[in-house]
Coordinates of C-alpha atoms in Angstrom, one line a residue:
Chain F
X1 CA 12.5 13.9 33.0
X2 CA 9.4 16.0 32.1
X3 CA 6.4 15.0 33.9
X4 CA 4.2 17.5 32.0
X5 CA 4.5 14.9 29.0
X6 CA 2.3 12.5 30.6
X7 CA 0.2 15.0 32.5
X8 CA -1.1 16.0 28.9
X9 CA -3.0 12.4 29.0
X10 CA -3.6 12.5 32.5
X11 CA -5.2 15.6 33.3
X12 CA -8.0 15.0 30.7
X13 CA -8.5 11.5 31.5
X14 CA -8.9 12.9 35.5
X15 CA -11.2 15.6 34.4
X16 CA -13.2 13.0 32.5
X17 CA -13.8 11.0 35.4
X18 CA -14.4 14.0 37.7
X19 CA -17.1 15.6 35.4
X20 CA -19.0 12.4 35.0
X21 CA -19.0 12.1 38.9
X22 CA -20.4 15.6 39.4
X23 CA -22.8 15.2 36.5
X24 CA -25.9 17.0 37.5
X25 CA -23.9 19.8 39.4
X26 CA -23.7 22.3 36.6
X27 CA -21.9 25.1 38.1
X28 CA -19.1 22.6 39.7
X29 CA -19.1 20.6 36.3
X30 CA -18.8 23.8 34.1
X31 CA -15.9 25.2 36.2
X32 CA -14.0 22.1 36.3
X33 CA -14.2 21.7 32.5
X34 CA -13.5 25.2 31.6
X35 CA -10.2 25.2 33.9
X36 CA -9.3 21.8 32.4
X37 CA -9.9 22.9 29.0
X38 CA -7.6 26.0 29.4
X39 CA -5.0 23.7 31.0
X40 CA -4.7 21.3 28.2
X41 CA -3.2 23.8 25.5
X42 CA -1.2 25.4 28.5
X43 CA 0.5 22.4 29.3
X44 CA 1.3 21.8 25.7
X45 CA 3.0 25.2 25.6
X46 CA 4.8 24.8 28.9
X47 CA 6.1 21.2 28.5
X48 CA 10.0 21.1 27.3
X49 CA 10.5 18.9 24.3
X50 CA 11.7 15.3 25.7
X51 CA 11.0 11.7 26.0
X52 CA 9.3 10.0 28.5
X53 CA 10.2 6.2 29.2
X54 CA 7.2 4.9 31.4
X55 CA 7.9 2.3 34.2
X56 CA 11.4 3.6 34.4
X57 CA 12.3 1.7 31.2
X58 CA 15.2 3.8 29.9
X59 CA 17.0 1.9 27.2
X60 CA 20.2 3.6 28.1
X61 CA 20.1 2.5 31.8
X62 CA 18.8 -1.1 30.8
X63 CA 21.7 -1.5 28.4
X64 CA 24.6 -0.8 31.0
X65 CA 23.3 -3.5 33.2
X66 CA 22.9 -6.0 30.6
X67 CA 24.9 -9.4 30.6
X68 CA 27.9 -9.4 28.4
X69 CA 26.6 -12.1 25.9
X70 CA 23.4 -9.8 25.1
X71 CA 25.5 -6.5 24.4
X72 CA 25.1 -5.7 20.5
X73 CA 22.1 -8.1 20.1
X74 CA 19.0 -7.0 18.6
X75 CA 17.0 -7.3 21.7
X76 CA 19.4 -5.4 23.9
X77 CA 18.4 -2.0 21.9
X78 CA 14.7 -2.5 22.2
X79 CA 12.5 -0.4 24.3
X80 CA 11.0 -2.4 27.1
X81 CA 8.2 0.0 28.2
X82 CA 5.8 2.4 26.4
X83 CA 7.8 5.6 25.2
X84 CA 6.3 9.0 24.7
X85 CA 8.0 11.2 22.4
X86 CA 7.2 15.0 22.7
X87 CA 8.8 17.4 19.8
X88 CA 7.5 20.8 19.0
X89 CA 5.5 19.0 16.0
X90 CA 3.3 17.3 18.9
X91 CA 3.1 20.7 20.6
X92 CA 1.6 22.5 17.9
X93 CA -1.0 19.8 17.2
X94 CA -2.0 19.1 20.9
X95 CA -2.1 23.1 21.3
X96 CA -4.6 23.3 18.7
X97 CA -6.7 20.7 19.5
X98 CA -6.8 22.0 23.2
X99 CA -7.8 25.4 21.8
X100 CA -10.7 23.8 19.7
X101 CA -11.8 21.8 22.6
X102 CA -11.8 24.8 24.9
X103 CA -13.8 26.7 22.4
X104 CA -16.1 23.9 21.8
X105 CA -16.6 23.3 25.4
X106 CA -17.2 27.1 25.6
X107 CA -20.1 26.8 22.9
X108 CA -21.7 24.0 24.6
X109 CA -22.1 25.6 27.8
X110 CA -23.5 28.9 26.0
X111 CA -25.8 26.8 24.2
X112 CA -27.1 24.5 26.5
X113 CA -28.2 25.4 30.1
X114 CA -28.2 21.8 31.5
X115 CA -24.9 20.4 30.8
X116 CA -24.4 16.6 30.3
X117 CA -21.7 15.0 32.5
X118 CA -21.3 11.8 30.2
X119 CA -21.0 14.2 27.2
X120 CA -18.2 16.1 28.7
X121 CA -16.6 12.8 29.9
X122 CA -16.4 11.6 26.3
X123 CA -15.0 15.0 25.1
X124 CA -12.4 14.9 27.8
X125 CA -11.5 11.0 27.2
X126 CA -11.2 11.6 23.5
X127 CA -8.9 14.5 24.0
X128 CA -6.8 12.3 26.4
X129 CA -6.7 9.5 23.8
X130 CA -5.9 11.6 20.5
X131 CA -3.1 13.3 22.8
X132 CA -1.7 9.9 23.8
X133 CA -2.0 8.8 20.3
X134 CA 0.3 11.7 19.2
X135 CA 2.8 11.1 21.8
X136 CA 3.1 7.4 21.7
X137 CA 6.0 5.9 20.0
X138 CA 4.4 2.4 20.2
X139 CA 2.1 1.3 17.6
X140 CA 0.0 -0.9 19.7
X141 CA -0.2 1.6 22.3
X142 CA -1.4 3.9 19.4
X143 CA -4.0 1.3 18.5
X144 CA -5.4 1.0 22.1
X145 CA -5.7 4.9 22.1
X146 CA -7.2 5.0 18.7
X147 CA -9.9 2.3 19.6
X148 CA -10.7 4.7 22.8
X149 CA -11.1 7.7 20.5
X150 CA -13.4 5.7 18.3
X151 CA -15.4 4.7 21.0
X152 CA -15.6 8.5 22.5
X153 CA -16.6 9.5 19.0
X154 CA -19.7 7.0 18.9
X155 CA -20.5 8.0 22.4
X156 CA -20.6 11.7 21.5
X157 CA -22.8 11.1 18.4
X158 CA -25.1 9.0 20.9
X159 CA -25.0 11.8 23.6
X160 CA -25.9 14.7 20.9
X161 CA -29.5 13.9 20.8
X162 CA -29.6 14.7 17.2
X163 CA -32.2 12.8 14.4
X164 CA -30.9 9.5 13.3
X165 CA -27.8 9.7 15.7
X166 CA -28.3 6.2 17.1
X167 CA -28.4 5.0 13.8
X168 CA -25.1 6.4 12.5
X169 CA -23.3 5.5 15.8
X170 CA -24.1 1.9 15.4
X171 CA -23.0 2.0 11.6
X172 CA -19.8 3.5 12.7
X173 CA -19.5 0.8 15.3
X174 CA -20.1 -2.1 12.8
X175 CA -17.6 -0.5 10.1
X176 CA -15.2 0.0 13.1
X177 CA -15.6 -3.8 13.9
X178 CA -13.8 -4.3 10.4
X179 CA -11.4 -1.4 10.6
X180 CA -10.2 -1.7 14.2
X181 CA -9.4 -5.4 14.2
X182 CA -7.6 -5.2 10.8
X183 CA -5.2 -2.5 12.3
X184 CA -4.6 -4.8 15.3
X185 CA -4.1 -7.7 13.3
X186 CA -1.5 -5.6 11.3
X187 CA 0.1 -4.5 14.5
X188 CA 0.3 -8.4 15.5
X189 CA 1.8 -9.0 12.1
X190 CA 4.6 -6.6 12.8
X191 CA 5.1 -7.7 16.3
X192 CA 5.3 -11.3 15.1
X193 CA 8.1 -10.7 12.6
X194 CA 10.0 -8.1 14.4
X195 CA 9.4 -8.8 18.2
X196 CA 8.6 -5.1 19.1
X197 CA 5.9 -2.6 18.7
X198 CA 8.0 0.3 19.2
X199 CA 8.7 2.5 16.2
X200 CA 12.3 3.2 16.7
X201 CA 13.0 -0.6 17.2
X202 CA 11.2 -1.5 14.1
X203 CA 13.1 1.0 12.1
X204 CA 16.3 -0.1 13.7
X205 CA 15.4 -3.8 13.0
X206 CA 14.7 -3.0 9.3
X207 CA 17.6 -0.6 8.7
X208 CA 20.2 -3.0 10.0
X209 CA 18.8 -6.0 8.3
X210 CA 17.8 -8.1 11.1
X211 CA 14.7 -8.9 9.3
X212 CA 13.8 -9.2 5.6
X213 CA 11.7 -6.0 4.6
X214 CA 9.7 -8.0 2.2
X215 CA 8.7 -10.6 4.4
X216 CA 5.2 -11.8 3.9
X217 CA 4.3 -10.9 7.8
X218 CA 5.7 -7.5 7.2
X219 CA 4.1 -7.0 3.8
X220 CA 0.7 -8.1 5.2
X221 CA 1.2 -6.0 8.2
X222 CA 1.6 -3.0 6.1
X223 CA -1.5 -3.6 4.2
X224 CA -3.6 -4.1 7.1
X225 CA -2.0 -1.0 8.8
X226 CA -2.9 1.1 5.7
X227 CA -6.3 0.0 5.8
X228 CA -6.6 0.7 9.4
X229 CA -5.2 4.4 8.6
X230 CA -8.1 4.7 6.1
X231 CA -10.5 3.7 8.8
X232 CA -8.8 6.2 11.3
X233 CA -8.6 9.1 9.3
X234 CA -11.9 8.3 7.5
X235 CA -10.5 8.3 3.9
X236 CA -12.3 6.1 1.2
X237 CA -14.1 3.8 1.7
X238 CA -14.9 5.3 5.3
X239 CA -15.5 8.8 4.0
X240 CA -19.3 8.2 3.8
X241 CA -19.6 7.1 7.3
X242 CA -17.0 9.6 8.5
X243 CA -19.2 12.5 7.3
X244 CA -22.2 11.1 8.7
X245 CA -20.7 11.0 12.0
X246 CA -19.7 14.7 11.8
X247 CA -23.1 15.6 10.5
X248 CA -25.0 13.8 13.5
X249 CA -23.1 15.5 16.5
X250 CA -23.9 18.7 17.9
X251 CA -21.9 21.4 15.9
X252 CA -19.5 21.9 19.0
X253 CA -19.0 18.0 19.3
X254 CA -18.3 17.9 15.1
X255 CA -15.6 20.5 15.7
X256 CA -13.7 18.2 18.2
X257 CA -14.4 15.1 16.2
X258 CA -13.1 16.3 13.3
X259 CA -10.0 17.3 15.1
X260 CA -9.8 13.9 16.6
X261 CA -9.7 12.4 12.8
X262 CA -7.0 14.8 11.7
X263 CA -4.7 13.9 14.5
X264 CA -5.3 9.8 14.2
X265 CA -4.6 10.4 10.6
X266 CA -1.4 12.5 11.2
X267 CA -0.5 9.9 14.2
X268 CA -0.8 6.7 12.1
X269 CA 0.5 8.7 8.8
X270 CA 3.8 9.5 10.3
X271 CA 4.1 6.1 12.0
X272 CA 3.5 4.5 8.5
X273 CA 5.7 6.9 6.8
X274 CA 8.6 6.1 9.2
X275 CA 8.1 2.4 8.9
X276 CA 6.9 1.6 5.5
X277 CA 8.2 4.3 3.3
X278 CA 10.9 1.9 1.8
X279 CA 7.8 -0.1 0.2
X280 CA 7.7 0.4 -3.8
X281 CA 4.6 2.4 -4.8
X282 CA 3.9 3.2 -1.0
X283 CA 3.5 6.8 -2.3
X284 CA 1.5 6.0 -5.2
X285 CA -1.0 4.0 -3.0
X286 CA -1.5 7.2 -0.6
X287 CA -1.9 9.4 -3.6
X288 CA -4.4 7.3 -4.9
X289 CA -6.5 7.2 -1.8
X290 CA -6.1 11.0 -1.4
X291 CA -7.5 11.5 -4.9
X292 CA -10.2 9.6 -4.1
X293 CA -11.2 11.4 -0.9
X294 CA -10.8 14.8 -2.4
X295 CA -12.9 13.8 -5.9
X296 CA -15.6 11.9 -4.0
X297 CA -16.1 13.9 -0.8
X298 CA -16.0 17.4 -2.6
X299 CA -18.5 16.2 -5.4
X300 CA -20.8 14.6 -2.9
X301 CA -20.5 18.2 -0.9
X302 CA -21.2 20.2 -4.0
X303 CA -24.6 18.1 -4.4
X304 CA -25.6 18.2 -0.7
X305 CA -28.6 20.1 0.5
X306 CA -28.0 19.7 4.3
X307 CA -25.4 22.2 5.3
X308 CA -24.1 20.0 8.3
X309 CA -23.5 17.1 5.8
X310 CA -21.9 19.6 3.3
X311 CA -19.4 20.8 5.9
X312 CA -18.8 17.0 6.9
X313 CA -17.9 16.0 3.1
X314 CA -16.0 19.1 2.8
X315 CA -13.9 18.2 6.2
X316 CA -13.4 14.6 4.9
X317 CA -12.4 16.1 1.4
X318 CA -9.8 18.4 3.2
X319 CA -8.1 15.2 4.6
X320 CA -7.5 14.1 1.0
X321 CA -5.3 17.3 0.8
X322 CA -3.1 16.2 3.9
X323 CA -2.9 12.8 2.4
X324 CA -1.7 14.1 -1.0
X325 CA 1.2 16.1 0.7
X326 CA 2.3 12.8 2.3
X327 CA 1.9 10.8 -0.9
X328 CA 4.1 13.3 -2.8
X329 CA 6.6 12.5 -0.3
X330 CA 9.0 15.4 -0.6
X331 CA 10.1 17.3 2.4
X332 CA 8.1 20.5 1.1
X333 CA 5.1 18.5 0.4
X334 CA 4.9 16.6 3.7
X335 CA 5.5 20.2 5.5
X336 CA 2.8 21.2 3.4
X337 CA 0.4 18.3 4.6
X338 CA 1.4 18.8 8.2
X339 CA 0.3 22.7 7.7
X340 CA -2.6 21.9 6.1
X341 CA -3.6 19.1 8.9
X342 CA -2.9 22.2 11.3
X343 CA -5.3 24.5 9.4
X344 CA -8.0 22.0 8.9
X345 CA -8.3 21.6 12.5
X346 CA -9.0 25.2 12.9
X347 CA -10.9 26.0 9.9
X348 CA -13.3 23.2 10.2
X349 CA -14.0 23.8 13.8
X350 CA -14.8 27.5 12.9
X351 CA -17.4 26.2 10.1
X352 CA -19.0 23.5 12.3
X353 CA -19.6 26.1 15.2
X354 CA -20.0 28.9 13.0
X355 CA -22.6 27.2 10.6
X356 CA -23.9 25.5 13.7
X357 CA -25.2 28.9 15.1
X358 CA -27.8 28.5 11.8
X359 CA -28.9 25.2 13.5
X360 CA -29.2 26.7 16.6
X361 CA -31.3 29.7 15.5
X362 CA -33.6 27.6 13.4
X363 CA -33.2 23.7 14.4
X364 CA -32.9 22.9 10.6
X365 CA -30.0 22.2 8.6
X366 CA -31.8 21.9 5.3
X367 CA -30.8 24.6 3.0
X368 CA -34.0 24.6 1.2
X369 CA -35.8 25.8 4.1
X370 CA -33.5 28.4 5.3
X371 CA -32.5 32.0 4.0
X372 CA -32.1 35.6 5.1
X373 CA -30.2 34.6 8.4
X374 CA -27.6 37.5 7.7
X375 CA -30.3 39.5 9.3
X376 CA -30.2 37.7 12.3
X377 CA -26.4 38.2 12.9
X378 CA -24.5 39.8 10.3
X379 CA -21.1 39.8 12.3
X380 CA -21.3 35.8 12.5
X381 CA -22.4 35.6 8.8
X382 CA -19.1 37.7 7.7
X383 CA -17.0 35.5 10.1
X384 CA -18.6 32.2 8.6
X385 CA -17.8 33.5 5.2
X386 CA -14.1 34.3 5.9
X387 CA -13.9 30.9 7.4
X388 CA -15.2 29.5 4.0
X389 CA -12.5 31.5 2.3
X390 CA -9.9 30.1 4.5
X391 CA -11.2 26.8 3.8
X392 CA -11.0 27.1 -0.1
X393 CA -7.7 28.7 0.1
X394 CA -8.5 32.3 -0.5
X395 CA -5.6 34.7 0.6
X396 CA -4.6 36.0 3.3
X397 CA -6.1 33.0 5.3
X398 CA -3.9 30.0 6.4
X399 CA -5.7 27.5 3.9
X400 CA -4.2 29.8 1.3
X401 CA -0.7 29.3 2.6
X402 CA -1.0 25.4 2.9
X403 CA -2.5 24.9 -0.5
X404 CA -0.1 27.0 -2.0
X405 CA 2.7 25.1 -0.4
X406 CA 0.8 21.8 -1.7
X407 CA 0.7 23.0 -5.2
X408 CA 4.3 24.0 -5.4
X409 CA 5.5 20.7 -3.8
X410 CA 3.7 18.9 -6.7
X411 CA 5.2 21.2 -9.4
X412 CA 8.7 20.5 -7.9
X413 CA 8.1 16.9 -7.7
X414 CA 7.0 16.7 -11.5
X415 CA 3.4 15.8 -10.7
X416 CA 1.8 18.8 -12.7
X417 CA -1.5 16.7 -12.9
X418 CA -1.7 16.7 -9.0
X419 CA -1.1 20.4 -8.9
X420 CA -4.0 21.1 -11.4
X421 CA -6.2 18.5 -9.7
X422 CA -5.6 20.3 -6.2
X423 CA -6.5 23.6 -7.8
X424 CA -9.8 22.3 -9.4
X425 CA -10.8 20.7 -6.0
X426 CA -10.1 24.1 -4.3
X427 CA -12.1 25.8 -7.0
X428 CA -15.2 23.5 -6.4
X429 CA -14.8 23.8 -2.6
X430 CA -14.9 27.6 -3.1
X431 CA -18.2 27.4 -5.3
X432 CA -19.9 24.8 -2.8
X433 CA -19.3 27.0 0.2
X434 CA -20.6 30.2 -1.6
X435 CA -23.6 28.3 -2.8
X436 CA -24.3 27.5 0.8
X437 CA -23.7 30.8 2.1
X438 CA -25.8 32.4 -0.3
X439 CA -28.7 30.0 0.1
X440 CA -28.5 30.3 4.0
X441 CA -27.7 33.9 4.5
X442 CA -28.5 35.9 1.4
X443 CA -31.5 34.4 -0.4
X444 CA -35.1 36.0 1.1
X445 CA -36.0 34.4 4.0
X446 CA -38.8 31.7 3.8
X447 CA -42.1 32.7 5.4
X448 CA -42.6 29.6 7.2
X449 CA -39.0 29.6 8.7
X450 CA -39.4 29.7 12.4
X451 CA -36.8 30.7 15.1
X452 CA -35.8 28.3 18.0
X453 CA -33.7 31.1 19.2
X454 CA -33.6 34.9 18.7
X455 CA -29.8 35.5 19.4
X456 CA -26.6 33.7 19.1
X457 CA -24.8 33.6 22.4
X458 CA -21.8 35.8 23.0
X459 CA -19.5 32.7 23.7
X460 CA -20.2 31.2 20.3
X461 CA -19.4 34.6 18.5
X462 CA -16.2 34.8 20.8
X463 CA -15.3 31.3 19.8
X464 CA -15.6 31.4 15.9
X465 CA -13.9 35.2 16.4
X466 CA -10.9 33.4 18.1
X467 CA -10.5 30.9 15.6
X468 CA -10.7 33.2 12.7
X469 CA -8.1 35.1 14.2
X470 CA -6.0 32.0 14.3
X471 CA -6.5 31.4 10.5
X472 CA -5.3 34.9 9.7
X473 CA -2.4 34.8 12.0
X474 CA -1.4 31.6 10.3
X475 CA -2.1 33.0 7.1
X476 CA 0.1 36.1 7.5
X477 CA 2.8 34.5 9.3
X478 CA 3.1 31.0 8.1
X479 CA 6.5 30.6 9.5
X480 CA 5.2 30.2 13.0
X481 CA 4.4 26.8 12.2
X482 CA 6.2 25.9 8.9
X483 CA 9.7 26.5 10.4
X484 CA 9.0 23.5 12.6
X485 CA 7.3 21.3 10.0
X486 CA 9.8 21.7 7.3
X487 CA 12.7 20.2 9.5
X488 CA 10.4 17.6 10.9
X489 CA 9.4 16.6 7.4
X490 CA 13.1 16.6 6.4
X491 CA 13.8 14.2 9.3
X492 CA 10.9 11.8 8.2
X493 CA 11.9 11.3 4.5
Chain M
X1 CA -22.7 17.5 -32.8
X2 CA -23.3 13.9 -31.4
X3 CA -21.0 14.3 -28.6
X4 CA -22.8 17.9 -27.7
X5 CA -26.2 16.1 -28.0
X6 CA -24.8 13.4 -25.6
X7 CA -23.7 16.0 -23.0
X8 CA -27.1 17.7 -23.2
X9 CA -28.8 14.5 -22.7
X10 CA -26.6 13.8 -19.4
X11 CA -27.6 17.2 -18.1
X12 CA -31.1 16.2 -18.3
X13 CA -30.3 12.8 -17.0
X14 CA -28.7 14.5 -13.9
X15 CA -31.8 16.7 -13.4
X16 CA -34.1 13.8 -13.5
X17 CA -32.2 11.2 -11.5
X18 CA -31.1 13.8 -8.8
X19 CA -34.4 13.9 -6.5
X20 CA -38.1 14.0 -6.7
X21 CA -38.1 17.6 -5.1
X22 CA -38.6 20.5 -7.3
X23 CA -35.4 21.4 -9.3
X24 CA -33.8 24.5 -8.4
X25 CA -30.7 26.4 -9.7
X26 CA -28.9 25.4 -6.6
X27 CA -29.2 21.7 -7.0
X28 CA -28.6 21.8 -10.6
X29 CA -25.5 23.8 -10.2
X30 CA -24.1 21.6 -7.6
X31 CA -24.8 18.5 -9.5
X32 CA -23.0 20.0 -12.7
X33 CA -20.1 21.0 -10.6
X34 CA -19.8 17.7 -9.2
X35 CA -20.1 16.2 -12.6
X36 CA -17.2 18.1 -14.2
X37 CA -14.9 17.6 -11.1
X38 CA -15.6 14.0 -11.0
X39 CA -14.9 13.7 -15.0
X40 CA -11.7 16.0 -15.3
X41 CA -10.3 14.8 -11.7
X42 CA -10.5 11.2 -12.7
X43 CA -8.9 11.9 -16.0
X44 CA -6.1 13.8 -14.4
X45 CA -5.8 10.8 -11.8
X46 CA -5.5 8.2 -14.9
X47 CA -3.0 10.9 -16.3
X48 CA -0.8 10.4 -13.1
X49 CA -0.4 6.9 -13.9
X50 CA 2.4 8.0 -16.2
X51 CA 4.7 8.1 -13.2
X52 CA 4.2 4.4 -13.1
X53 CA 3.9 3.4 -16.8
X54 CA 3.2 5.6 -19.9
X55 CA 1.7 2.9 -21.8
X56 CA -0.6 2.0 -19.0
X57 CA -1.3 5.8 -18.4
X58 CA -2.5 6.4 -22.3
X59 CA -4.7 3.1 -22.2
X60 CA -6.4 4.1 -18.9
X61 CA -7.1 7.7 -20.0
X62 CA -8.6 6.5 -23.1
X63 CA -10.7 3.6 -21.6
X64 CA -11.6 6.2 -18.7
X65 CA -12.8 9.1 -21.4
X66 CA -14.9 6.4 -23.1
X67 CA -16.3 4.9 -20.1
X68 CA -17.1 8.3 -18.7
X69 CA -18.8 9.5 -21.7
X70 CA -21.0 6.3 -22.3
X71 CA -22.0 6.4 -18.3
X72 CA -23.0 9.9 -18.0
X73 CA -24.1 11.5 -15.8
X74 CA -21.7 10.4 -13.2
X75 CA -22.5 12.2 -10.3
X76 CA -25.7 11.0 -9.5
X77 CA -24.5 7.4 -9.9
X78 CA -21.8 8.1 -7.6
X79 CA -24.0 9.9 -5.1
X80 CA -26.6 6.9 -5.2
X81 CA -23.5 4.6 -4.4
X82 CA -22.3 6.9 -1.5
X83 CA -25.6 6.8 0.5
X84 CA -25.9 5.9 4.2
X85 CA -26.6 2.5 3.5
X86 CA -24.9 0.0 5.8
X87 CA -24.9 -2.7 3.0
X88 CA -23.3 -0.1 0.6
X89 CA -20.5 0.9 2.8
X90 CA -19.7 -2.5 4.1
X91 CA -19.4 -3.6 0.5
X92 CA -17.0 -1.1 -0.3
X93 CA -15.1 -1.4 2.9
X94 CA -14.7 -5.2 2.2
X95 CA -13.7 -4.8 -1.6
X96 CA -11.0 -2.0 -0.6
X97 CA -9.6 -4.3 2.0
X98 CA -9.5 -7.4 -0.3
X99 CA -7.9 -5.2 -3.2
X100 CA -5.3 -3.9 -0.7
X101 CA -4.3 -7.1 0.8
X102 CA -4.2 -9.0 -2.9
X103 CA -2.1 -6.0 -4.6
X104 CA 0.1 -5.4 -1.8
X105 CA 0.7 -9.1 -0.8
X106 CA 1.1 -10.6 -4.3
X107 CA 2.1 -7.4 -6.1
X108 CA 5.4 -7.0 -3.9
X109 CA 6.4 -10.7 -4.9
X110 CA 7.2 -9.3 -8.2
X111 CA 8.9 -6.2 -7.3

C-alpha cells in the first residue's frame, strides 16, 4: 500500500484549510503555501505506481471471503469502495500541475503584498480536486471532485477582484447548473444499468456481455456524459464562457484555471474512451467538437483586442487539438493528445503569467491602449515571444513536437483533411500571437499610457523562465514523456 | 469577376460590422484571418464527412460553399453569436444538449 497516493489529495486539502484559518497573517500563510506548493509536485515524483483501495475494500481480499454461491457472479468482481489508480501518466500531469501551481502562487506573492487566505484556499482546494479527479477510477467520485473544481473556479474568479468578475462567475455557475447535473444524470444512468460506477467494473460488465452495450440507459448515459465532458473541458458550446472565465481571473489564477480544465478534460476523456469507445461514430463526434473548438476559438482570438481574452481563446482552441488526438483514435494520436495536454498546461501558464506582467505594469489589457512595452522589460518580452512560438508549434519547443505528432497521426490514419486543418489553425495561432506581441511590445508607446508599477517582480520573471525551460526541455527531449504516453495510449485502445 | 466583387464587398462588410472604433490594420487583419480560417476549416470539416459517406460529403461541401459565399462576412456574424450574453450561451448549450441526445439516442437504434 502506498500512502503517498492519497496524500496527493490530502495535503492540498489540509493546506487549503490551514491557510484559510491563518488568513491575515501574511508571513505564516506565505510560508505554508510555498512549502505545500513545493510538496505537491514532490509527492507526485516520489510516490510509487500503485492502486489505493479506500476503506480496506481490496477486491481480492473480499473475493476470498465470499459465500460459494456468489463466486463467479458479476457482483463478486465489483469494487465496493473508492479506488485511486496512480500510474506514470498521472505522475506527469499531477507533477506539471503542481509546478504550475507553485509558480502561480509564487507570482501571486510577488505581485500582491497582502495575500488573501480565501484565494489560496480556493487554489489548494482546486488542486486537491483535480488531483483526485485524475486518480479516481470511479465516475461518481470523479463527478464529485469535478463539481468541487468548478466551484473553486468560480471562487477564484470572484476572489480575483477584476472588472466584471462577479458577472462572469455567475454566468459560469448558471451554465454549470445545466452541465453538472447532466453529467450526474449520465453517471446515474450508468449506475442504473450496470450497478457500479467503478470504471473497471463497467468495462468488465460490458466486455463479458453482462449488459447490452446498446441498452437505452447506457446510450443516454453516454450522451449525457459526453455533454458533461464538453462542459468540464470548455469545448463548444462552453468555449465562450470558459474563455471569459480565464480572462476574468488574475493572470496567476488563469494559469491555474486552464490547468484545471486540461486535467478535467483528460480525466473524463480517458474514462469515456475506456467505457464508450465501442459506440459507432464515437470518434467522429469527438472530432466534430474538436474542429469546432479549434476553429471558433482561434477565429475569435484573431479578432480579439483584449490580450487576456485573446490568450483565453487560444487556450480553449488548444483544447481542440487535444480532443482531435482523442478523436482520431489511434495509439499515436492519443499519445499526441496526451503530449499536447502536458504542453498546454505549461505553455498557457507561461503566456498567462508572462502576458499578465503587461496587466501588472499598466492595469490595462486593451491592446489598442498599449505599446512599447519591450522597453519596460526586454527579457520578459523575449520569453513571452518564445512562449508564443511554443504555443504555435515552432521548433524547437514542445508545442512543435506534439503538433507534429498530431499531424503525423492524422496522416497515418488517413485523415489528410484533419492534418491540413491542424496546420492551418497553427498558422493562425502564430499570426494572432505575433500580432498581439507586435501591438503590445513593439509598436510606439501611446502618450497616454500610464504605468501602475515600474518593474516586474523577480519571482514572476523566474516563474516564466522555469516554464520556458520546461517547454524547451520537452521540445528537445520529447521522449521523457512520450515513452510513457505511447504505451498508455496502446493500452487504452 | 462577380465572385471577386462579392469577396471585396464581404471585406467591406467585415470592416463596417466589426466595431464603431477606428478601423486599424490590426483588427482588419485579424478579421480577415478569422474569415479565411472559418471558411477553409469548415470546408475541410465537411470534406472529413467522406469517412462517413462520400455522397453526404459532396453534398455538404457544395452546400457549405454556397452558404458561406452568400453569407460572407462570416467572422463578424460568428463573433456576434459568441458574445458573453447569457441568453446566447444558454441557447447554444440547450441546442447542443438536444442534438446530442436526439442523435445518439435515436441514431444508435439504426446502427
